Each structure stands twice: as C-alpha cells, then as structure tokens.
Amino acid sequence: MSDTYTTRTLREIIRVVASRFVGMIIIVVVVVGAAAVATFFAPRVYRSEAILMGDPGQRLNPLENQAATLRDRLSLFVTTQRQIITSDYVLATAMLRLQGVAPPADLAADDKARTRWDRQVQKYVQDHVEELNAVRKRVEVVTPGGTEAAFSQTMTLRVDWPEERQQARLAGMEARSLAARRAYEVAGYIVDAYMARYAELESQRTRNASTFLLSQSLVPARESLDKANEDLEKFQAKLGADLIIVRNMVGTSVGAETGSARLTTTFRADLNNIQARLAEIAALQGAIKTELAKKDASQVVAPAAAAPLDSAISELQLRIVAIKLKVNELEPRYTAAYQELVDLRSELAAAQDDLRNELAKEQTRLTQEKETLEARYAVLSGVVQRDRESVAELSAKAGRYEQLVAARDAAQAIHELEQKRVIEAATAAKLAENPVLVTLIEGPTRPDAMYPRRPIVALNMLLALVGGLILALVYAFLSDHFDHSIKSIDDAEIALDAPVLASVPKLGRRIIRTI
Amino acid sequence: MAESSQATAERKATLNRSVADVFRGLWVSLFYSGREVGKSVLVCSAGRGEGASTVATALALAGGESAGLARVALVDFNLRDPSVHSLLGLKLSPGVRDVLARDAGIESVVQRVNGSLDVFSQGNGTGKPIDILRNDRIGPFFDRLNELYDHVLVDVAPVNEYPDAQALAGTLGSVLLVAQTDRTPREAIVQARKRLEAGGGKLVGTVLNMRTYPIPRFLYHRV
C-alpha cells in the first residue's frame, strides 16, 4: 500500500459516506420535510411593540449598594423591570382587562378596594396557570443589545399573538384581524398594568422607609449611650487618685495577676533572696569564729566558703602553701639552725598572723552586711503586708471599671449602627419619593391583519438542511463504527493474520452458469 | 477415470467470465506459489450463506481448466446443506454418503464435469452427521482421493455453526476460509480460525466474497 496516510483517511471517509448514501439521503429528506411541514403549518403570528424608557443612571441607593457601577445599576434595573413585566400579577391584570374586567380607578387611595382587587388577581393567577404560562411565552422584553442584554435604558415590549386554531378554521380574514387586535390590546394592557404595578411597588418602598424613620430606634440607642458615659464618669470621679493605678492594672493585667499583685510577688522573691543570704552569712561567720578561737596562729586555715569572697585571703593562703612547701623541702637537708629555714619559718608565722587578721576583718564586714540586710528585710516585709490589704480593694475597683468601659463601648456600637441605618433609610426615602420614571416612548404598534409575521422559509429550510446533513453524517459514522463486518482486505488480514488470496466481486448474476 | 464415468454431466457448467480470472488467480496462488499447501484443501466459511460452496465449486472449475493434465476432485462434504450438485447441474446421489455408509467404490459414485474435474456429490442417506463424522471410512476415503487426484477440494458446513469443519480440519490439513464482505464480522472469522486450528487444521488463506466497491469509480481514481 503505497497510499499516504491522508489519502487513506480520505478514502475511508468517502467509503463510509458512499456505502450509506441512501440512508443519509433519507435522513436529510425527512428532516427537511419535517421542517417544511412545521413551517407551513405554523400559526400566523401578529406582533405589537411598545418602547419603554427609564433612567436609573443617577440613582444611588445605599440599600442597593452592591450595584455600585453604572453598568451594574442598569443591569439591575432592566432585569427587575423584565421580572415585573412578566410577573403573574401583571400578566393576570392584563388578561383580566382583556376579558373586560378593569381595576377600580381609586386603587391608590382606597385600601379596601386595593385588597379586593389584589385578591381577584390572585384568584385569576391560581385558576389560569397554564394560560398565563402560554401568554408569558408570547411576551418578550428586548433591549437593544439583544434578548438577554441588560445594559440599556430603553426596553422594547413585544407581544406576538398567534391566530387561534379553531377560529382560523371558522373564518379566515376575521380571525386574522381578531388576532391582530388582540396583540395590540394585550400589549397596551400589559404596559398599563406594568406601569401601575411599578408605581405601586415604588410607593411601597417609600412607605417602608418612612416607617423605619418614624420608629425612632435611634433615640433609645442614644439614651443608653449617654447613660453608660455618665456612669463611667461618676466612677472615675470616685476613684480619684487611684484612677491611674486602676487604669494601669486594667491595661497591664497579665494572666490572673494585676499590676500591684505582681509587684508583691517581686518583693516576696526579694525577701526570699535576703533570707537565703542571711543564712549563708551566719554559716560563714560561725566557721570564721571557730578558726579565730584557735590559740596557735599557725593552725588557722581560711574556711573554703570565705576564700572566694576576698582576694586578700586567697592570696595569703597561696603564699602560706608556697612557704610550707619550701620548708618541707629544706627541713630534711638542713638543721633547724640553718639561716634560710629560720627566715622561712618566721615568714610563715607572719603570714599566718596576717591571715588571722584578714579573717577577723572579714568577720566584721560580714556583720555589717548582715545588719544592712536585716534592716532591708524589715522594710520589705512591711511593704508587702500593707500591699496585700490594698490589692484586694484595687482589683475590685478595676473589675468595676472594666465593666463600665465595656458597657460604654457596646452602647456606642449600637448607636453607630442605628445612625447608619437611619442615614440609609433617609436616602432610600428620598430616592423613593423621586422614583425612576418609566415613560412610554412609543405606544403599542397596531399590527396589520394582512401581514402576519411569517417565518423565513428559505432560512428554515437551510437550517433544516444543515441539521439533516449533520444528523446523516452522525448516523453514517456511528453505524460504521458499530458495524464490525469485514470491509476490506486490510480488515481481514489484520483480524486473521493470514493472507487474503482473492476477493470475488459481487455480481448481479450467478458466478457459475450451467448450460 | 474415464472408464468409470457412469454419471457424466448432463449440462456443461462454466464460470462467469468476469470472475473467471479471479478464481484462476486464486488457484495459482493456492497451489502454485510455493505455499505449504497439501493436496487436499478444506473450503469453509464462518457462518451460513457466506458462499463457501460457490467459491469451492468455482475454484474447482477454474482449477479444472487451468490444471491441464492435473486431475481435480471436488467433494461435497456439506452434511447440512449440500449444494455443489445443484450449482453444477449434477445429481445429488450417488455420492460421499454412499461410500461411507455402504463402502461403495469411489469409482461408482464419481460424476465427471470435464476432462480434469471430477465431482463427488453429497449422496443420499439418512445417517446423522455425527455418525458420518466418526465413521472409520473417512480416513481411507480421503487417502484414496489423494492417490487418485492431484488436487482435492472439500466443501464443508460453516465452521462456527457445526463441528464438521473442525473434525475434518485435522484429516485434510489446509483450510481456505471464505468470508462475505460487509457481512461476516471480524470476530466471527477470528473465532473460525481458532476452531480450525483447534481441530488441527492450518489456515492457508482467506477469500473475500461478494466484494463491493462503495466508492464510485470516478472518485476512486482521484483519491
């Protein structure tokens, strides 16, 4: 097979199409025929149009502040209007009028009449669900951007009213003019009903806003805020000089301890330190005392704990050890009368005396330190004792203070919220007093009974042809895909892995003739 | 065999000219192209009505012409739906069943079509296919045919429907599978080959029958 891949693919496509050509033709013909029949038997439709305009561009309602940009506001406006126009209420009102039931004239003023009318409309909606849905399909709100576009100030209301079937059979021209009149009337009634409904909804909004303003919920909020402030000031006056401490306590409270309590804890730690030091000093003094009590100066040794305290003592000790070493070295070699040995001995005795003196000095120093510490200890424990009494009192005061501040803050938040709502309601009320005016630019057009809207036959046929072709191709390729029969030599060889020795063409007649 | 031609064809059977070349070519590629094909070839299809009998008969006719001095035998072993005799305008009986059932001589049942093609019809008989298939005389019968003829073609019932082809595949060795274009599924021929190979046969090739060319001629030459 010297064919290129593309050629083979093309050949495969042509084969699929060619082998199911008849089926495809049938499908196309059926689809086009069905479209033609549907087009031919479609009822005549009459269109009436009314153009409405509203200007929501300047409107900025804080209650609707999600729609901040102009585009959003317009979209919201158009979408809302579309909803109102196709609402059950508006359509039912229009249909009621078509049947000759007009709403009472003084709806706005007379509440009773309004309730009665509303009930009548509701009943109609409940009883004619199917009919209203059919009417809704005939009503369309179009903006210049297209059916679903919402970025516009103008809206076109379209009513496409079809000719009634049974009437068409009865009388040709009469049915046509009736349908044309219906289209015109319905469009007019829907516009009227919509305008009335829109005005009503807007005035309802005004009423809601002013009701909120009248409820005066801001005043109690203001009163409670003033009261909270007053309480706080009074308490502050009562606290007087303690105010700063209390504020600090409230501000710096860490865990369960307030400022003052923490101070007490620090003092306690100091007291404990002093006590420990005093005990140390007592022990040291005892040791030094025993050393000093010795008669012989040469027996005096510095207690281990005293050495690091004073550098003089440690130096002396080092000297004594050095002299002793030297004496020990000389003693075996020389007699006691040897001059150097005598000198060393006297030096050692002098050093020992010095050490004794130093220790005595140290003892005095320690006594002094002890006295100082004892004095400080007394002062501190006095302070701690006094504090303990005042701390309880202070923390009670701080708790109260905190409560009052919290109450004041809460009252303030409520007040601010109410203030905001009042501002919003006031704006809404102001806006509602001056609602977006929807004006009818062009009244409903009167369709001509002679010229109903006809479908574009050529376009429909073309669409049906394209659709039929697509359907036929789908059929051809799907059925080929699910047809597992052998279609070519390749198929057989791939399936069997054995050569195809011959392919016998299909003949219209017998292969073997007998004469 | 000239002396034993007690049943000669009453009418002369010929191949349609437009396909005669195809079958001559098939004969050549089957027997004269160096393939390992034995003297006898089993011709069968996967399913019913796919043209195995017609292909076998047409192949035998083409072989009979082109073989020249070689002698060709066509055996109708289709126990379910014998049709070779009617294709060639011969008689159903006597035939293979007579040989196997009554041990009749081969010479007594042969029907001559032309100078080099002898046909063995199905023959009359009510024996059940299973009894015939397990008959001990099958082996000697084919041995005798192999001695007498240069090429033996055997038509048999569809392999996917009856066990006959599978049973004979081992005896005959080579198998030619006939498949009908646009009808026989790929899966069916794969299954047929598995069955034949399970029976001990060897698939030597395929014949695509009833081939159609959906692409119009004027288009076919352009793409």
XYZ file of C-alpha atoms in Angstrom:
738
model
C 0.000 0.000 0.000
C 1.828 2.998 -1.241
C -1.008 5.367 -0.363
C -0.230 8.167 2.014
C -1.975 8.262 5.306
C -4.141 11.248 4.314
C -5.277 9.602 1.134
C -6.294 6.507 3.010
C -8.191 8.527 5.572
C -9.968 10.428 2.805
C -10.762 7.182 1.072
C -12.116 5.772 4.324
C -14.373 8.794 4.797
C -15.657 8.561 1.240
C -16.255 4.853 1.689
C -18.301 5.409 4.864
C -20.395 8.091 3.182
C -20.796 6.243 -0.096
C -21.782 2.938 1.493
C -24.593 4.587 3.462
C -25.592 7.152 0.901
C -29.205 6.078 0.655
C -29.764 6.153 4.403
C -28.208 9.589 4.607
C -30.370 10.935 1.811
C -33.454 9.581 3.557
C -32.493 11.284 6.814
C -31.886 14.642 5.111
C -35.135 14.422 3.206
C -37.099 13.509 6.334
C -35.604 16.356 8.377
C -36.096 18.960 5.665
C -39.605 17.680 5.040
C -40.491 17.856 8.722
C -39.147 21.402 8.900
C -41.107 22.354 5.808
C -44.316 20.922 7.232
C -43.767 22.633 10.570
C -43.054 25.932 8.821
C -46.068 25.621 6.616
C -48.487 24.757 9.387
C -47.116 27.227 11.947
C -49.888 29.608 13.048
C -49.830 33.182 11.806
C -48.428 35.498 14.421
C -49.092 39.238 14.887
C -46.612 41.423 16.683
C -47.262 44.558 18.675
C -44.359 46.534 20.121
C -44.102 49.229 22.779
C -40.879 51.053 23.673
C -40.294 51.982 27.312
C -37.545 54.127 28.786
C -36.263 54.582 32.314
C -33.177 56.404 33.629
C -31.680 54.651 36.603
C -28.228 56.143 35.883
C -28.266 58.781 38.642
C -29.833 56.573 41.214
C -27.564 55.539 44.067
C -29.406 53.760 46.803
C -27.291 52.663 49.772
C -29.733 49.800 50.278
C -28.748 48.575 46.844
C -25.103 49.474 47.148
C -23.938 46.117 45.816
C -24.657 47.568 42.400
C -22.065 50.295 42.506
C -21.152 50.820 38.866
C -23.433 52.330 36.278
C -23.423 49.097 34.333
C -24.494 47.091 37.349
C -27.217 49.572 38.216
C -28.601 49.495 34.685
C -28.478 45.724 34.597
C -30.280 45.519 37.902
C -32.886 47.980 36.708
C -33.580 46.259 33.396
C -33.615 42.796 34.951
C -36.034 43.971 37.608
C -38.341 45.565 35.027
C -38.269 42.395 32.952
C -39.259 40.402 36.012
C -42.094 42.785 36.819
C -43.450 42.787 33.260
C -43.523 39.005 33.019
C -44.773 38.523 36.579
C -48.015 36.655 37.141
C -49.597 39.747 38.627
C -49.043 41.995 35.626
C -49.995 39.350 33.080
C -53.098 38.387 35.052
C -54.156 42.037 35.270
C -53.738 42.417 31.512
C -55.714 39.229 30.825
C -58.459 40.364 33.184
C -58.719 43.600 31.273
C -58.817 41.699 28.027
C -61.866 39.940 29.424
C -63.400 43.298 30.254
C -62.609 43.376 33.972
C -60.935 46.705 34.719
C -59.311 47.515 38.066
C -61.112 50.138 40.177
C -59.952 53.700 39.483
C -59.092 54.764 43.037
C -56.704 51.974 43.928
C -54.018 54.200 45.381
C -56.327 55.952 47.788
C -58.713 53.184 48.784
C -57.017 50.388 50.716
C -60.110 48.197 50.777
C -60.565 48.366 47.010
C -56.904 47.510 46.583
C -57.154 44.429 48.789
C -60.229 43.291 46.898
C -58.547 43.788 43.524
C -55.399 42.001 44.659
C -57.491 39.074 45.764
C -59.240 38.966 42.402
C -55.910 38.953 40.571
C -54.535 36.232 42.839
C -57.558 34.088 42.149
C -57.104 34.550 38.427
C -53.443 33.552 38.726
C -54.369 30.406 40.621
C -57.105 29.395 38.206
C -55.222 30.088 34.957
C -51.688 28.831 35.487
C -51.481 27.193 32.050
C -52.944 30.173 30.231
C -50.571 32.616 31.946
C -47.592 30.453 31.012
C -48.763 30.465 27.399
C -49.130 34.254 27.487
C -45.691 34.612 29.077
C -44.192 32.790 26.096
C -45.759 35.355 23.778
C -44.416 38.320 25.751
C -40.807 39.331 25.365
C -38.787 42.231 26.742
C -35.978 43.112 24.368
C -33.162 45.587 24.865
C -31.050 46.979 22.034
C -28.245 44.595 22.929
C -30.409 41.544 22.351
C -32.987 39.462 24.150
C -30.897 38.862 27.262
C -28.811 42.046 27.300
C -29.430 44.332 30.243
C -27.209 47.340 29.574
C -29.753 49.759 28.316
C -32.198 52.450 29.277
C -34.795 51.507 26.741
C -36.718 48.298 26.625
C -38.980 47.031 23.908
C -42.022 45.073 24.957
C -43.025 42.629 22.266
C -46.266 40.736 22.130
C -46.514 38.035 19.485
C -50.114 36.946 19.387
C -50.913 33.887 17.298
C -54.107 33.218 15.432
C -56.335 30.856 17.328
C -56.603 27.479 15.651
C -60.334 26.908 15.864
C -61.083 30.464 14.870
C -58.822 30.200 11.857
C -60.876 27.304 10.680
C -64.102 29.192 11.171
C -63.449 32.416 9.357
C -60.264 33.369 7.517
C -59.933 37.130 7.469
C -61.970 37.744 10.582
C -59.695 35.511 12.658
C -56.694 37.385 11.336
C -57.952 40.793 12.283
C -59.044 39.457 15.668
C -55.562 38.131 16.385
C -54.010 41.421 15.237
C -56.333 43.377 17.525
C -55.580 41.036 20.394
C -51.847 41.616 20.003
C -52.375 45.351 20.125
C -54.742 45.226 23.079
C -52.649 42.854 25.132
C -49.548 44.988 24.599
C -51.441 48.070 25.753
C -52.894 46.344 28.811
C -49.535 44.904 29.798
C -47.946 48.359 29.590
C -50.726 49.840 31.750
C -50.591 47.015 34.280
C -46.829 47.206 34.450
C -46.752 50.975 34.993
C -49.338 50.710 37.744
C -47.555 47.829 39.378
C -44.187 49.561 39.214
C -45.559 52.758 40.744
C -47.189 50.716 43.479
C -44.009 48.827 44.291
C -42.035 52.093 44.457
C -44.549 53.751 46.762
C -44.473 50.678 48.958
C -40.756 51.172 49.275
C -41.267 54.806 50.254
C -43.720 53.723 52.918
C -41.320 51.134 54.270
C -38.534 53.687 54.506
C -40.612 56.295 56.274
C -41.973 53.659 58.651
C -38.436 52.960 59.660
C -37.687 56.633 60.129
C -40.769 57.051 62.288
C -39.898 54.135 64.510
C -37.122 56.319 66.022
C -34.976 53.488 67.201
C -32.036 55.873 67.225
C -33.291 57.737 70.330
C -33.149 54.804 72.786
C -29.715 53.916 71.438
C -28.541 57.496 72.097
C -30.030 57.448 75.608
C -28.345 54.232 76.611
C -25.012 55.534 75.296
C -25.346 58.738 77.376
C -26.193 56.720 80.460
C -23.176 54.482 80.028
C -20.896 57.512 79.633
C -22.352 59.153 82.746
C -21.830 56.027 84.869
C -18.239 55.780 83.756
C -17.500 59.431 84.615
C -19.044 59.121 88.061
C -16.966 56.090 88.874
C -13.819 57.805 87.675
C -14.522 60.744 89.987
C -14.955 58.326 92.889
C -11.652 56.627 92.193
C -9.729 59.909 92.333
C -6.007 59.275 92.790
C -6.362 55.531 92.355
C -7.564 56.063 88.745
C -4.061 55.871 87.287
C -3.220 52.678 89.191
C -6.561 51.135 88.212
C -6.063 52.074 84.570
C -2.602 50.525 84.671
C -3.961 47.439 86.287
C -6.664 47.130 83.657
C -4.220 47.819 80.895
C -1.301 45.672 82.005
C -3.035 42.716 83.562
C -1.126 39.568 82.723
C -2.793 36.257 83.320
C -4.595 36.312 86.634
C -2.278 38.880 88.284
C -2.909 42.579 88.140
C -0.005 45.102 88.338
C 0.021 45.518 92.073
C -0.150 41.819 92.773
C 2.796 41.293 90.501
C 4.788 43.876 92.415
C 4.049 41.994 95.629
C 5.353 38.836 94.035
C 8.595 40.594 93.115
C 9.002 41.795 96.706
C 8.402 38.300 98.005
C 11.145 36.988 95.769
C 13.489 39.683 97.127
C 12.617 38.751 100.701
C 13.390 35.127 99.996
C 16.753 36.089 98.474
C 17.642 38.174 101.520
C 16.743 35.336 103.840
C 18.951 32.925 101.933
C 21.883 35.336 102.012
C 21.484 35.868 105.776
C 21.630 32.131 106.365
C 24.815 31.935 104.262
C 26.427 34.780 106.228
C 25.545 33.112 109.539
C 27.216 29.866 108.468
C 30.360 31.667 107.272
C 30.629 33.702 110.447
C 30.388 30.515 112.510
C 33.246 28.930 110.527
C 35.480 32.009 110.830
C 34.724 32.234 114.538
C 35.958 28.671 115.205
C 39.178 29.437 113.265
C 39.766 32.625 115.245
C 39.173 30.873 118.540
C 42.311 28.740 117.955
C 45.281 29.786 120.228
C 48.003 28.944 117.834
C 48.177 31.230 114.820
C 49.871 28.578 112.717
C 46.779 26.362 112.967
C 44.499 28.976 111.391
C 43.091 27.964 107.975
C 40.761 30.012 105.818
C 37.331 28.333 105.569
C 36.556 27.161 101.987
C 33.495 29.362 101.686
C 35.386 32.513 102.722
C 38.165 32.252 100.135
C 36.278 33.368 97.044
C 34.844 36.359 98.966
C 38.106 38.191 99.496
C 41.096 38.199 97.155
C 43.492 39.126 100.009
C 42.626 35.953 101.885
C 43.115 33.718 98.866
C 46.486 35.368 98.090
C 47.661 34.845 101.640
C 46.611 31.249 101.510
C 48.590 30.669 98.327
C 51.650 32.274 99.937
C 51.330 30.088 103.047
C 51.115 26.960 100.925
C 54.213 28.021 98.909
C 56.255 28.717 102.083
C 55.144 25.416 103.607
C 56.328 23.557 100.518
C 59.702 25.236 100.657
C 60.061 24.487 104.404
C 59.208 20.851 103.803
C 61.867 20.713 101.087
C 64.626 22.276 103.248
C 63.843 20.525 106.546
C 65.363 17.081 105.810
C 68.569 18.585 104.407
C 69.464 21.216 106.987
C 69.398 21.629 110.766
C 66.880 23.870 112.377
C 69.589 26.474 112.827
C 70.092 26.940 109.075
C 69.542 30.585 108.359
C 67.188 30.269 105.363
C 64.987 27.828 107.207
C 64.739 30.154 110.171
C 63.777 33.026 107.873
C 61.137 30.966 106.155
C 59.630 29.850 109.435
C 59.311 33.406 110.664
C 57.845 34.455 107.334
C 55.284 31.660 107.613
C 54.351 32.743 111.103
C 53.910 36.305 109.860
C 51.714 35.136 107.002
C 49.612 33.103 109.382
C 49.176 36.132 111.571
C 48.144 38.185 108.519
C 45.604 35.575 107.590
C 44.199 35.653 111.089
C 43.904 39.415 110.887
C 42.255 39.237 107.455
C 39.735 36.751 108.731
C 38.935 38.965 111.664
C 38.381 41.856 109.190
C 36.140 39.670 107.088
C 34.147 38.805 110.146
C 33.495 42.474 110.813
C 32.495 43.078 107.177
C 30.062 40.216 107.301
C 28.493 41.517 110.454
C 27.927 44.857 108.751
C 26.327 43.254 105.699
C 24.103 41.204 107.923
C 22.857 44.309 109.684
C 22.071 46.064 106.397
C 20.206 43.085 105.027
C 18.187 42.679 108.186
C 17.102 46.297 108.004
C 16.045 45.935 104.350
C 14.194 42.758 105.165
C 12.144 44.522 107.794
C 11.246 47.345 105.382
C 10.247 44.994 102.587
C 8.060 42.750 104.706
C 6.284 45.862 105.976
C 5.600 46.955 102.388
C 4.309 43.517 101.384
C 1.988 43.409 104.358
C 0.491 46.800 103.547
C 0.131 45.986 99.863
C -1.753 42.811 100.475
C -4.583 44.769 102.023
C -4.843 47.392 99.279
C -4.541 44.930 96.345
C -7.902 43.295 97.011
C -9.573 46.670 97.134
C -7.879 47.893 93.962
C -8.694 44.846 91.887
C -12.371 45.093 92.823
C -12.299 48.678 91.606
C -10.535 47.666 88.373
C -13.164 44.996 87.667
C -15.951 47.513 88.000
C -14.064 49.964 85.807
C -13.635 47.361 83.114
C -17.341 46.535 83.166
C -18.284 50.140 82.751
C -15.915 50.664 79.814
C -17.288 47.575 78.047
C -20.860 48.769 78.526
C -19.946 52.150 77.098
C -18.313 50.571 74.022
C -21.319 48.333 73.335
C -23.722 51.249 73.599
C -21.553 53.225 71.213
C -21.515 50.438 68.604
C -25.291 50.109 68.709
C -25.660 53.828 68.367
C -23.376 53.968 65.333
C -25.235 51.124 63.654
C -28.582 52.812 64.181
C -27.179 56.049 62.866
C -26.036 54.311 59.678
C -29.405 52.685 59.182
C -31.191 55.958 59.643
C -28.979 57.570 57.020
C -29.662 54.729 54.616
C -33.391 54.810 55.214
C -33.467 58.561 54.757
C -31.631 58.256 51.452
C -33.928 55.480 50.354
C -36.966 57.509 51.252
C -35.644 60.487 49.365
C -34.951 58.339 46.321
C -38.316 56.645 46.513
C -40.074 59.981 46.614
C -38.498 60.629 43.275
C -38.598 57.195 41.593
C -37.116 56.238 38.265
C -39.757 57.318 35.854
C -40.589 54.779 33.248
C -42.064 56.501 30.245
C -43.731 55.052 27.243
C -41.781 56.373 24.285
C -43.896 54.753 21.668
C -47.302 53.275 22.215
C -48.064 49.718 21.266
C -47.986 49.371 17.499
C -51.049 48.105 15.682
C -50.175 45.070 13.592
C -51.646 44.837 10.123
C -54.040 41.925 9.784
C -52.973 41.481 6.186
C -49.322 40.902 7.025
C -48.733 38.403 9.785
C -45.211 37.577 10.855
C -44.190 34.700 8.697
C -41.197 32.523 9.299
C -38.404 32.975 6.768
C -38.955 29.824 4.747
C -35.597 29.844 2.999
C -33.702 30.240 6.246
C -35.664 27.487 7.948
C -35.054 25.174 5.014
C -31.357 25.974 5.040
C -31.110 25.293 8.761
C -33.035 22.047 8.352
C -30.727 21.033 5.524
C -27.621 21.689 7.581
C -29.121 19.936 10.594
C -30.207 16.992 8.465
C -26.752 16.682 6.923
C -25.100 16.704 10.327
C -27.561 14.094 11.552
C -26.944 11.967 8.459
C -23.162 12.147 8.919
C -23.530 11.222 12.569
C -25.670 8.276 11.520
C -23.174 7.169 8.858
C -20.112 7.298 11.040
C -21.806 5.851 14.105
C -23.267 2.939 12.203
C -19.917 2.324 10.534
C -18.234 2.419 13.911
C -20.564 -0.205 15.332
C -20.529 -2.356 12.201
C -17.869 -4.992 12.762
C -18.191 -6.677 9.400
C -15.145 -7.083 7.188
C -14.993 -4.211 4.750
C -11.639 -4.545 3.089
C -8.695 -6.820 2.513
C -6.878 -4.933 5.256
C -9.653 -5.685 7.722
C -9.485 -9.405 7.065
C -5.715 -9.581 7.155
C -5.469 -7.602 10.382
C -8.108 -9.801 12.013
C -6.747 -13.151 10.820
C -3.056 -12.590 10.297
C -3.438 -14.729 7.153
C -3.271 -13.502 3.559
C -6.357 -12.738 1.521
C -5.778 -14.824 -1.586
C -8.644 -13.450 -3.652
C -11.532 -11.057 -3.453
C -14.520 -12.044 -5.520
C -16.596 -9.069 -6.666
C -20.304 -9.096 -6.123
C -22.056 -9.903 -9.388
C -25.626 -9.218 -10.177
C -25.869 -12.752 -11.594
C -24.669 -16.250 -10.826
C -20.977 -16.979 -10.821
C -21.426 -20.472 -12.303
C -23.646 -20.896 -15.309
C -24.952 -24.253 -16.389
C -25.909 -24.592 -19.993
C -11.235 -42.432 -14.503
C -12.574 -42.223 -17.937
C -13.654 -45.777 -17.725
C -15.678 -45.273 -14.565
C -17.628 -42.200 -15.628
C -21.007 -43.713 -15.277
C -22.510 -40.378 -14.303
C -21.435 -37.557 -16.569
C -22.770 -34.015 -16.511
C -25.915 -33.562 -18.463
C -25.241 -29.867 -18.852
C -21.980 -28.026 -19.187
C -21.076 -25.725 -16.302
C -18.920 -22.680 -16.974
C -17.575 -19.842 -14.862
C -18.881 -16.360 -15.428
C -16.208 -14.660 -17.483
C -15.890 -11.585 -15.288
C -14.798 -13.645 -12.273
C -13.019 -16.500 -14.032
C -9.692 -14.682 -13.770
C -10.156 -14.145 -10.052
C -10.584 -17.883 -9.462
C -7.726 -18.782 -11.779
C -5.562 -16.402 -9.795
C -6.788 -17.930 -6.548
C -5.934 -21.408 -7.865
C -2.448 -20.293 -8.783
C -1.748 -18.547 -5.512
C -3.144 -21.523 -3.603
C -1.303 -24.355 -5.280
C 1.496 -22.967 -7.414
C 3.035 -20.206 -5.319
C 5.238 -22.290 -3.104
C 2.929 -22.290 -0.139
C 2.871 -25.291 2.085
C -0.486 -26.459 0.909
C -1.236 -30.154 0.761
C -3.083 -31.956 -1.986
C -6.429 -31.538 -0.296
C -7.917 -28.236 0.834
C -10.974 -27.747 3.030
C -13.136 -24.814 1.925
C -15.444 -23.412 4.574
C -16.969 -20.198 5.841
C -17.590 -18.867 9.343
C -21.362 -18.561 9.048
C -24.163 -19.812 6.903
C -24.788 -18.485 3.407
C -21.443 -16.752 3.010
C -20.660 -18.542 -0.249
C -18.241 -21.323 0.680
C -19.893 -23.861 -1.646
C -19.959 -21.436 -4.560
C -16.326 -20.455 -4.050
C -15.274 -24.107 -3.757
C -17.159 -25.047 -6.930
C -15.926 -22.043 -8.895
C -12.380 -22.689 -7.722
C -12.660 -26.327 -8.817
C -13.970 -25.260 -12.219
C -11.138 -22.754 -12.665
C -8.639 -25.356 -11.481
C -10.052 -27.930 -13.841
C -9.434 -25.576 -16.735
C -6.025 -24.358 -15.798
C -4.652 -27.528 -14.303
C -4.255 -29.038 -17.730
C -3.112 -32.551 -17.111
C -3.634 -32.375 -13.378
C -6.755 -34.013 -12.094
C -9.010 -32.177 -9.693
C -11.652 -33.618 -7.387
C -14.429 -31.616 -5.715
C -16.026 -33.319 -2.730
C -19.332 -32.101 -1.296
C -18.927 -32.888 2.381
C -21.544 -30.358 3.434
C -23.700 -32.660 5.531
C -26.177 -29.941 6.425
C -26.945 -28.166 3.201
C -25.398 -29.871 0.140
C -25.451 -27.589 -2.889
C -22.496 -28.453 -5.148
C -24.600 -30.726 -7.328
C -27.204 -28.078 -7.991
C -24.565 -25.458 -8.779
C -23.074 -27.737 -11.399
C -26.325 -29.248 -12.593
C -25.415 -32.709 -11.291
C -27.312 -35.315 -9.302
C -27.315 -35.415 -5.514
C -26.873 -39.154 -5.474
C -24.794 -41.264 -5.627
C -22.143 -39.621 -3.555
C -19.964 -39.470 -0.464
C -22.616 -40.827 1.894
C -22.825 -43.992 -0.198
C -19.114 -44.556 0.079
C -19.065 -44.008 3.814
C -22.249 -45.875 4.628
C -22.100 -48.815 2.321
C -18.436 -48.908 1.435
C -19.330 -48.372 -2.184
C -16.363 -47.946 -4.510
C -15.189 -44.418 -5.209
C -15.429 -45.061 -8.898
C -19.089 -45.924 -8.602
C -20.102 -42.508 -7.231
C -17.922 -40.094 -9.177
C -19.542 -37.616 -11.561
C -17.421 -36.104 -14.273
C -17.766 -32.450 -15.178
C -14.987 -32.134 -17.707
C -11.764 -33.746 -18.652
C -9.924 -32.979 -15.447
C -12.648 -32.217 -12.865
C -14.450 -34.993 -11.024
C -17.189 -34.234 -8.535
C -18.356 -36.296 -5.567
C -21.865 -35.221 -4.622
C -23.263 -35.498 -1.154
C -25.209 -38.641 -1.904
C -28.423 -39.916 -0.473
C -28.639 -41.109 3.042
C -30.357 -40.516 6.314
C -27.363 -41.052 8.559
C -26.892 -38.455 11.252
C -23.946 -36.131 10.634
C -22.308 -37.250 13.882
C -22.352 -40.876 12.752
C -20.821 -39.966 9.431
C -18.131 -37.823 11.026
C -16.958 -40.597 13.318
C -17.083 -43.153 10.506
C -13.822 -45.067 10.216
C -14.000 -44.933 6.450
C -13.388 -41.182 6.254
C -9.599 -41.536 6.548
C -9.247 -44.245 3.870
C -11.667 -42.339 1.625
C -9.521 -39.221 1.570
C -6.333 -41.273 1.279
C -7.775 -42.896 -1.813
C -8.731 -39.479 -3.257
C -5.215 -38.191 -2.639
C -3.840 -41.151 -4.525
C -6.141 -40.696 -7.497
C -6.116 -36.907 -7.867
C -3.581 -34.121 -7.889
C -5.833 -31.687 -6.027
C -8.842 -32.326 -3.808
C -11.249 -29.561 -2.777
C -13.712 -30.316 0.024
C -16.787 -28.212 0.680
C -17.987 -28.347 4.264
C -20.635 -26.813 6.551
C -19.860 -23.431 8.235
C -17.252 -23.842 10.942
C -18.875 -21.542 13.539
C -22.193 -23.350 13.315
C -21.271 -27.031 13.034
C -18.338 -29.107 14.247
C -17.903 -30.778 10.824
C -15.141 -28.498 9.558
C -13.289 -28.737 12.843
C -13.476 -32.531 12.676
C -12.217 -32.675 9.090
C -9.531 -29.987 9.502
C -7.126 -32.429 11.090
C -7.589 -35.007 8.335
C -7.184 -32.582 5.471
C -4.665 -30.129 6.901
C -5.060 -26.985 4.818
C -8.137 -24.774 5.136
C -9.337 -21.944 2.900
C -11.708 -19.607 4.754
C -14.430 -17.793 2.819
C -15.805 -14.549 4.276
C -18.513 -12.343 2.874
C -17.623 -8.668 2.652
C -19.834 -6.293 4.666
C -21.478 -9.220 6.392
C -19.092 -11.557 8.192
C -17.950 -9.903 11.429
C -14.268 -9.684 12.251
C -14.922 -11.591 15.456
C -16.519 -14.455 13.518
C -13.506 -15.115 11.308
C -11.186 -14.898 14.298
C -13.335 -17.479 16.046
C -13.403 -19.625 12.899
C -9.642 -19.662 12.722
C -9.369 -20.622 16.395
C -11.753 -23.516 15.877
C -9.987 -24.742 12.772
C -6.620 -24.572 14.448
C -8.036 -26.352 17.486
C -9.139 -29.124 15.094
C -5.604 -29.408 13.786
C -6.074 -27.532 10.524
C -3.910 -24.793 9.101
C -5.458 -21.661 7.665
C -3.689 -21.072 4.366
C -5.648 -18.036 3.274
C -8.893 -16.125 3.039
C -11.242 -15.362 0.187
C -13.343 -12.211 0.381
C -16.642 -12.976 -1.267
C -19.294 -10.590 -2.614
C -16.848 -7.723 -2.552
C -18.478 -4.345 -3.229
C -16.808 -1.079 -4.072
C -18.867 1.689 -2.478
C -16.632 4.477 -3.711
C -17.734 5.487 -7.196
C -15.175 4.705 -9.861
C -14.640 8.319 -10.901
C -13.855 9.239 -7.291
C -11.822 6.143 -6.515
C -9.182 7.053 -9.073
C -8.809 10.536 -7.665
C -8.318 9.783 -4.018
